[in-house]
PDB file of C-alpha atoms and ligand atoms in Angstrom:
ATOM      1  CA  LYS A1239     -17.839  -0.584  -3.632  1.00  0.00           C
ATOM      2  CA  HIS A1240     -18.611   3.019  -4.498  1.00  0.00           C
ATOM      3  CA  GLU A1241     -19.332   3.740  -0.847  1.00  0.00           C
ATOM      4  CA  LEU A1242     -15.937   2.332   0.039  1.00  0.00           C
ATOM      5  CA  ARG A1243     -14.223   4.489  -2.541  1.00  0.00           C
ATOM      6  CA  ALA A1244     -16.059   7.557  -1.260  1.00  0.00           C
ATOM      7  CA  SER A1245     -15.077   6.805   2.345  1.00  0.00           C
ATOM      8  CA  ALA A1246     -11.463   6.188   1.386  1.00  0.00           C
ATOM      9  CA  ALA A1247     -11.425   9.460  -0.574  1.00  0.00           C
ATOM     10  CA  LYS A1248     -12.948  11.385   2.312  1.00  0.00           C
ATOM     11  CA  LEU A1249     -10.488  10.026   4.874  1.00  0.00           C
ATOM     12  CA  SER A1250      -7.406  10.274   2.688  1.00  0.00           C
ATOM     13  CA  GLY A1251      -8.147  13.467   0.780  1.00  0.00           C
ATOM     14  CA  VAL A1252      -7.300  11.599  -2.444  1.00  0.00           C
ATOM     15  CA  THR A1253      -9.972  10.466  -4.888  1.00  0.00           C
ATOM     16  CA  TYR A1254     -10.035   7.037  -6.510  1.00  0.00           C
ATOM     17  CA  GLU A1255      -9.328   8.676  -9.864  1.00  0.00           C
ATOM     18  CA  GLN A1256      -6.321  10.520  -8.446  1.00  0.00           C
ATOM     19  CA  SER A1257      -5.025   7.266  -6.968  1.00  0.00           C
ATOM     20  CA  LEU A1258      -4.906   5.794 -10.478  1.00  0.00           C
ATOM     21  CA  LEU A1259      -2.732   8.539 -11.951  1.00  0.00           C
ATOM     22  CA  ALA A1260       0.494   6.804 -10.889  1.00  0.00           C
ATOM     23  CA  SER A1261      -0.349   3.907 -13.188  1.00  0.00           C
ATOM     24  CA  THR A1262      -2.160   5.765 -15.987  1.00  0.00           C
ATOM     25  CA  ALA A1263      -0.839   9.315 -16.355  1.00  0.00           C
ATOM     26  CA  LEU A1264       2.914   8.845 -16.663  1.00  0.00           C
ATOM     27  CA  ASP A1265       4.687   8.354 -19.970  1.00  0.00           C
ATOM     28  CA  PRO A1266       7.230   6.841 -19.711  1.00  0.00           C
ATOM     29  CA  PRO A1267       5.539   4.829 -16.978  1.00  0.00           C
ATOM     30  CA  LEU A1268       6.430   4.844 -13.304  1.00  0.00           C
ATOM     31  CA  LEU A1269       8.143   1.451 -13.505  1.00  0.00           C
ATOM     32  CA  SER A1270      10.779   2.762 -15.887  1.00  0.00           C
ATOM     33  CA  ARG A1271      11.089   6.128 -14.133  1.00  0.00           C
ATOM     34  CA  ILE A1272      11.833   4.441 -10.819  1.00  0.00           C
ATOM     35  CA  GLY A1273      14.486   2.276 -12.453  1.00  0.00           C
ATOM     36  CA  GLY A1274      12.619  -0.941 -13.235  1.00  0.00           C
ATOM     37  CA  PRO A1275      11.857  -3.702 -10.701  1.00  0.00           C
ATOM     38  CA  SER A1276      15.019  -3.015  -8.704  1.00  0.00           C
ATOM     39  CA  GLY A1277      13.823   0.576  -8.234  1.00  0.00           C
ATOM     40  CA  PHE A1278      10.778  -0.737  -6.394  1.00  0.00           C
ATOM     41  CA  HIS A1279      13.008  -3.072  -4.413  1.00  0.00           C
ATOM     42  CA  THR A1280      14.979  -0.014  -3.306  1.00  0.00           C
ATOM     43  CA  LEU A1281      11.762   1.779  -2.338  1.00  0.00           C
ATOM     44  CA  SER A1282      10.468  -1.162  -0.269  1.00  0.00           C
ATOM     45  CA  THR A1283      13.874  -1.502   1.404  1.00  0.00           C
ATOM     46  CA  LEU A1284      13.979   2.207   2.308  1.00  0.00           C
ATOM     47  CA  PHE A1285      10.414   1.939   3.620  1.00  0.00           C
ATOM     48  CA  TYR A1286      10.820  -1.193   5.725  1.00  0.00           C
ATOM     49  CA  ASN A1287      14.152   0.012   7.129  1.00  0.00           C
ATOM     50  CA  LYS A1288      12.160   2.932   8.516  1.00  0.00           C
ATOM     51  CA  VAL A1289       9.381   0.677   9.810  1.00  0.00           C
ATOM     52  CA  PHE A1290      11.758  -1.670  11.640  1.00  0.00           C
ATOM     53  CA  ASN A1291      13.793   1.253  13.041  1.00  0.00           C
ATOM     54  CA  ASP A1292      10.674   3.007  14.297  1.00  0.00           C
ATOM     55  CA  THR A1293      11.385   2.103  17.918  1.00  0.00           C
ATOM     56  CA  SER A1294       9.974   5.380  19.218  1.00  0.00           C
ATOM     57  CA  ASN A1295       6.552   4.129  18.077  1.00  0.00           C
ATOM     58  CA  PRO A1296       6.278   0.665  19.651  1.00  0.00           C
ATOM     59  CA  TRP A1297       2.571   0.468  18.824  1.00  0.00           C
ATOM     60  CA  PHE A1298       3.336   0.846  15.129  1.00  0.00           C
ATOM     61  CA  LEU A1299       6.300  -1.511  15.117  1.00  0.00           C
ATOM     62  CA  GLY A1300       4.116  -3.962  17.034  1.00  0.00           C
ATOM     63  CA  ILE A1301       1.888  -4.374  13.957  1.00  0.00           C
ATOM     64  CA  PHE A1302       4.912  -5.953  12.236  1.00  0.00           C
ATOM     65  CA  ALA A1303       5.861  -8.208  15.158  1.00  0.00           C
ATOM     66  CA  THR A1304       5.077 -11.425  13.277  1.00  0.00           C
ATOM     67  CA  SER A1305       6.914 -10.375  10.091  1.00  0.00           C
ATOM     68  CA  THR A1306      10.561 -10.358   9.160  1.00  0.00           C
ATOM     69  CA  LYS A1307      11.941  -7.339   7.367  1.00  0.00           C
ATOM     70  CA  GLU A1308      13.257  -9.450   4.485  1.00  0.00           C
ATOM     71  CA  GLU A1309       9.906 -11.135   3.837  1.00  0.00           C
ATOM     72  CA  ALA A1310       8.011  -7.870   4.136  1.00  0.00           C
ATOM     73  CA  ILE A1311      10.326  -6.155   1.640  1.00  0.00           C
ATOM     74  CA  ASP A1312      10.073  -9.057  -0.772  1.00  0.00           C
ATOM     75  CA  ASN A1313       6.255  -9.208  -0.613  1.00  0.00           C
ATOM     76  CA  GLN A1314       5.749  -5.481  -1.035  1.00  0.00           C
ATOM     77  CA  TYR A1315       8.293  -5.115  -3.820  1.00  0.00           C
ATOM     78  CA  ARG A1316       6.722  -7.964  -5.797  1.00  0.00           C
ATOM     79  CA  PHE A1317       3.282  -6.462  -5.348  1.00  0.00           C
ATOM     80  CA  LEU A1318       4.380  -3.002  -6.525  1.00  0.00           C
ATOM     81  CA  VAL A1319       6.173  -4.314  -9.614  1.00  0.00           C
ATOM     82  CA  GLN A1320       3.036  -6.218 -10.581  1.00  0.00           C
ATOM     83  CA  THR A1321       0.744  -3.275  -9.798  1.00  0.00           C
ATOM     84  CA  PHE A1322       2.741  -0.929 -11.995  1.00  0.00           C
ATOM     85  CA  GLY A1323       2.795  -3.114 -15.054  1.00  0.00           C
ATOM     86  CA  GLY A1324       5.852  -5.300 -14.503  1.00  0.00           C
ATOM     87  CA  SER A1325       5.857  -9.078 -14.476  1.00  0.00           C
ATOM     88  CA  ASP A1326       3.589 -11.055 -12.142  1.00  0.00           C
ATOM     89  CA  LEU A1327       6.123 -11.405  -9.342  1.00  0.00           C
ATOM     90  CA  TYR A1328       3.521 -11.259  -6.573  1.00  0.00           C
ATOM     91  CA  THR A1329       1.228 -13.880  -8.085  1.00  0.00           C
ATOM     92  CA  ALA A1330       4.246 -16.087  -8.790  1.00  0.00           C
ATOM     93  CA  LYS A1331       4.966 -16.189  -5.050  1.00  0.00           C
ATOM     94  CA  LYS A1332       1.470 -15.980  -3.549  1.00  0.00           C
ATOM     95  CA  GLY A1333      -0.682 -17.746  -6.112  1.00  0.00           C
ATOM     96  CA  GLY A1334      -3.821 -16.203  -7.544  1.00  0.00           C
ATOM     97  CA  ARG A1335      -4.318 -13.865  -4.622  1.00  0.00           C
ATOM     98  CA  TYR A1336      -3.340 -10.620  -6.269  1.00  0.00           C
ATOM     99  CA  GLY A1337      -5.816  -7.822  -5.780  1.00  0.00           C
ATOM    100  CA  VAL A1338      -8.456  -9.965  -4.140  1.00  0.00           C
ATOM    101  CA  ARG A1339      -6.705 -10.366  -0.842  1.00  0.00           C
ATOM    102  CA  LEU A1340      -4.917  -7.118  -0.041  1.00  0.00           C
ATOM    103  CA  VAL A1341      -7.655  -5.987   2.339  1.00  0.00           C
ATOM    104  CA  GLY A1342      -8.078  -9.499   3.702  1.00  0.00           C
ATOM    105  CA  ARG A1343      -4.318  -9.808   4.293  1.00  0.00           C
ATOM    106  CA  HIS A1344      -4.414  -6.646   6.405  1.00  0.00           C
ATOM    107  CA  ALA A1345      -7.721  -7.283   8.167  1.00  0.00           C
ATOM    108  CA  ASN A1346      -6.353  -9.018  11.250  1.00  0.00           C
ATOM    109  CA  TYR A1347      -3.845  -6.334  12.185  1.00  0.00           C
ATOM    110  CA  GLY A1348      -6.392  -3.865  13.528  1.00  0.00           C
ATOM    111  CA  ILE A1349      -5.129  -1.139  11.201  1.00  0.00           C
ATOM    112  CA  GLY A1350      -6.891   2.181  11.837  1.00  0.00           C
ATOM    113  CA  VAL A1351      -6.478   5.812  10.820  1.00  0.00           C
ATOM    114  CA  ARG A1352      -3.489   6.365  13.085  1.00  0.00           C
ATOM    115  CA  ALA A1353      -1.576   3.410  11.648  1.00  0.00           C
ATOM    116  CA  ALA A1354      -2.443   4.475   8.103  1.00  0.00           C
ATOM    117  CA  GLU A1355      -1.128   7.988   8.784  1.00  0.00           C
ATOM    118  CA  ARG A1356       2.124   6.610  10.184  1.00  0.00           C
ATOM    119  CA  TRP A1357       2.494   4.154   7.293  1.00  0.00           C
ATOM    120  CA  VAL A1358       1.995   6.933   4.737  1.00  0.00           C
ATOM    121  CA  GLU A1359       4.392   9.236   6.587  1.00  0.00           C
ATOM    122  CA  LEU A1360       7.177   6.642   6.432  1.00  0.00           C
ATOM    123  CA  MET A1361       6.424   5.826   2.795  1.00  0.00           C
ATOM    124  CA  ASP A1362       6.497   9.524   1.869  1.00  0.00           C
ATOM    125  CA  CYS A1363       9.970   9.764   3.451  1.00  0.00           C
ATOM    126  CA  ALA A1364      11.111   6.662   1.547  1.00  0.00           C
ATOM    127  CA  ILE A1365       9.855   8.187  -1.712  1.00  0.00           C
ATOM    128  CA  GLU A1366      11.689  11.438  -0.993  1.00  0.00           C
ATOM    129  CA  GLU A1367      14.921   9.570  -0.229  1.00  0.00           C
ATOM    130  CA  HIS A1368      14.752   7.372  -3.340  1.00  0.00           C
ATOM    131  CA  ALA A1369      17.684   8.522  -5.491  1.00  0.00           C
ATOM    132  CA  GLY A1370      16.042   7.292  -8.693  1.00  0.00           C
ATOM    133  CA  LEU A1371      13.078   9.590  -8.121  1.00  0.00           C
ATOM    134  CA  SER A1372      15.022  12.709  -7.231  1.00  0.00           C
ATOM    135  CA  ASP A1373      14.054  14.598 -10.413  1.00  0.00           C
ATOM    136  CA  GLU A1374      10.639  12.998 -10.787  1.00  0.00           C
ATOM    137  CA  GLU A1375       8.326  15.447  -9.049  1.00  0.00           C
ATOM    138  CA  GLU A1376       5.191  14.361 -10.883  1.00  0.00           C
ATOM    139  CA  ALA A1377       5.900  10.671 -10.374  1.00  0.00           C
ATOM    140  CA  LYS A1378       6.496  11.269  -6.671  1.00  0.00           C
ATOM    141  CA  LYS A1379       3.254  13.201  -6.322  1.00  0.00           C
ATOM    142  CA  TYR A1380       1.196  10.498  -8.032  1.00  0.00           C
ATOM    143  CA  LEU A1381       2.891   7.669  -6.168  1.00  0.00           C
ATOM    144  CA  LYS A1382       2.178   9.368  -2.845  1.00  0.00           C
ATOM    145  CA  MET A1383      -1.469   9.775  -3.820  1.00  0.00           C
ATOM    146  CA  TYR A1384      -1.685   6.091  -4.754  1.00  0.00           C
ATOM    147  CA  PHE A1385      -0.253   4.978  -1.412  1.00  0.00           C
ATOM    148  CA  ARG A1386      -2.324   7.405   0.640  1.00  0.00           C
ATOM    149  CA  TYR A1387      -5.591   6.414  -0.978  1.00  0.00           C
ATOM    150  CA  THR A1388      -4.777   2.696  -0.766  1.00  0.00           C
ATOM    151  CA  ALA A1389      -3.773   2.891   2.902  1.00  0.00           C
ATOM    152  CA  PHE A1390      -7.106   4.474   3.811  1.00  0.00           C
ATOM    153  CA  TYR A1391      -8.989   2.089   1.563  1.00  0.00           C
ATOM    154  CA  ILE A1392      -7.477  -0.715   3.646  1.00  0.00           C
ATOM    155  CA  VAL A1393      -8.765   1.011   6.808  1.00  0.00           C
ATOM    156  CA  VAL A1394     -12.321   1.602   5.606  1.00  0.00           C
ATOM    157  CA  ALA A1395     -12.687  -1.748   3.863  1.00  0.00           C
ATOM    158  CA  LYS A1396     -11.764  -3.457   7.113  1.00  0.00           C
ATOM    159  CA  GLU A1397     -14.535  -1.568   8.937  1.00  0.00           C
ATOM    160  CA  TYR A1398     -16.907  -2.495   6.173  1.00  0.00           C
ATOM    161  CA  MET A1399     -15.986  -6.167   6.430  1.00  0.00           C
ATOM    162  CA  ARG A1400     -16.722  -6.077  10.139  1.00  0.00           C
ATOM    163  CA  GLU A1401     -20.162  -4.564   9.687  1.00  0.00           C
ATOM    164  CA  ASP A1402     -20.849  -7.133   7.026  1.00  0.00           C
ATOM    165  CA  GLN A1403     -19.770  -9.942   9.262  1.00  0.00           C
ATOM    166  CA  LEU A1404     -22.098  -8.699  11.985  1.00  0.00           C
ATOM    167  CA  SER A1405     -25.039  -8.458   9.644  1.00  0.00           C
ATOM    168  CA  GLY A1406     -24.154 -11.699   7.895  1.00  0.00           C
ATOM    169  CA  GLY A1407     -23.805 -10.074   4.490  1.00  0.00           C
ATOM    170  CA  ASN A1408     -21.355 -10.640   1.671  1.00  0.00           C
ATOM    171  CA  GLN A1409     -17.938 -10.325   3.291  1.00  0.00           C
ATOM    172  CA  MET A1410     -15.442 -11.225   0.668  1.00  0.00           C
ATOM    173  CA  ASP A1411     -16.569  -8.845  -2.019  1.00  0.00           C
ATOM    174  CA  SER A1412     -15.063  -6.025   0.007  1.00  0.00           C
ATOM    175  CA  GLY A1413     -11.685  -7.739  -0.190  1.00  0.00           C
ATOM    176  CA  ARG A1414     -11.082  -6.432  -3.692  1.00  0.00           C
ATOM    177  CA  VAL A1415      -8.955  -3.343  -3.824  1.00  0.00           C
ATOM    178  CA  TRP A1416      -8.079  -3.090  -7.451  1.00  0.00           C
TER     179      TRP A1416
HETATM  180  C1  HEM B2595       1.872  -6.806   4.216  1.00  0.00           C
HETATM  181  C2  HEM B2595       0.910  -3.436   7.529  1.00  0.00           C
HETATM  182  C3  HEM B2595      -0.683  -0.473   4.043  1.00  0.00           C
HETATM  183  C4  HEM B2595       0.899  -3.622   0.738  1.00  0.00           C
HETATM  184  C5  HEM B2595       1.745  -6.140   5.406  1.00  0.00           C
HETATM  185  C6  HEM B2595       2.087  -6.716   6.683  1.00  0.00           C
HETATM  186  C7  HEM B2595       1.816  -5.772   7.609  1.00  0.00           C
HETATM  187  C8  HEM B2595       1.299  -4.609   6.934  1.00  0.00           C
HETATM  188  C9  HEM B2595       2.006  -5.903   9.115  1.00  0.00           C
HETATM  189  C10 HEM B2595       2.689  -8.121   6.870  1.00  0.00           C
HETATM  190  C11 HEM B2595       4.125  -8.040   6.445  1.00  0.00           C
HETATM  191  C12 HEM B2595       4.575  -9.202   5.615  1.00  0.00           C
HETATM  192  O1  HEM B2595       4.918 -10.218   6.200  1.00  0.00           O
HETATM  193  O2  HEM B2595       4.588  -9.097   4.364  1.00  0.00           O
HETATM  194  C13 HEM B2595       0.358  -2.345   6.874  1.00  0.00           C
HETATM  195  C14 HEM B2595      -0.157  -1.160   7.535  1.00  0.00           C
HETATM  196  C15 HEM B2595      -0.638  -0.335   6.567  1.00  0.00           C
HETATM  197  C16 HEM B2595      -0.400  -1.004   5.279  1.00  0.00           C
HETATM  198  C17 HEM B2595      -0.145  -0.874   9.028  1.00  0.00           C
HETATM  199  C18 HEM B2595      -1.321   0.999   6.784  1.00  0.00           C
HETATM  200  C19 HEM B2595      -2.487   1.276   6.208  1.00  0.00           C
HETATM  201  C20 HEM B2595      -0.329  -1.037   2.837  1.00  0.00           C
HETATM  202  C21 HEM B2595      -0.470  -0.406   1.546  1.00  0.00           C
HETATM  203  C22 HEM B2595      -0.024  -1.305   0.616  1.00  0.00           C
HETATM  204  C23 HEM B2595       0.395  -2.493   1.328  1.00  0.00           C
HETATM  205  C24 HEM B2595      -1.002   1.003   1.325  1.00  0.00           C
HETATM  206  C25 HEM B2595       0.060  -1.215  -0.870  1.00  0.00           C
HETATM  207  C26 HEM B2595      -0.120  -0.167  -1.598  1.00  0.00           C
HETATM  208  C27 HEM B2595       1.229  -4.777   1.399  1.00  0.00           C
HETATM  209  C28 HEM B2595       1.595  -6.025   0.734  1.00  0.00           C
HETATM  210  C29 HEM B2595       1.848  -6.953   1.738  1.00  0.00           C
HETATM  211  C30 HEM B2595       1.660  -6.239   2.999  1.00  0.00           C
HETATM  212  C31 HEM B2595       1.648  -6.276  -0.761  1.00  0.00           C
HETATM  213  C32 HEM B2595       2.202  -8.426   1.569  1.00  0.00           C
HETATM  214  C33 HEM B2595       0.897  -9.203   1.525  1.00  0.00           C
HETATM  215  C34 HEM B2595       1.071 -10.686   1.465  1.00  0.00           C
HETATM  216  O3  HEM B2595       1.791 -11.258   2.290  1.00  0.00           O
HETATM  217  O4  HEM B2595       0.484 -11.292   0.582  1.00  0.00           O
HETATM  218  N1  HEM B2595       1.284  -4.875   5.591  1.00  0.00           N
HETATM  219  N2  HEM B2595       0.199  -2.209   5.527  1.00  0.00           N
HETATM  220  N3  HEM B2595       0.199  -2.292   2.666  1.00  0.00           N
HETATM  221  N4  HEM B2595       1.272  -4.952   2.750  1.00  0.00           N
HETATM  222 FE1  HEM B2595       0.717  -3.605   4.121  1.00  0.00          FE
END
């Protein structure tokens, strides 16, 4: 687990501790700064509009070929509300999978460094465009660090799962992100 965090930090340039600032260092908390649950819904909508309009990058859009925009927005928004201290919207939809399965849910998409960079780039744009965050420089900085670290954690944990599978070790333990 500590190796994974170190690899994610090295690749992303954001430490595990920095990735936590979005949920620990803001008072009032991010959830209220962004405008409550609907503020995260706006963020996920801005983000996935970019993803599904990203026709100049067919390889990136291809990762989302089996998803609909509406479902993807709904899943991500629920997850973010729950992550940042709101009600358990994600668990209510997906069952007890919160936190244990984020890496596992992404493992079959072949997500590497290039995809993580593109994902983060589009999310950074969505954050910048979010009207509710326009005067929230600190919140924006922390939120970007959270996403960047998590995106690269997803990449390295996937590699780790593969090595584990080859050597027959404990696979599922690496599925925990939070
Ligand atoms: C789902 C791609 C990073 C949170 C998905 C899906 C794809 C995807 C294709 C399926 C869409 C759906 O039907 O919901 C990627 C790529 C990433 C990335 C290429 C680049 C590293 C992240 C990050 C987070 C995240 C950083 C959170 C901080 C989620 C959530 C779901 C999801 C919550 C829904 C999971 C579920 O269905 O239970 N992602 N993702 N993803 N992603 Fe990502």
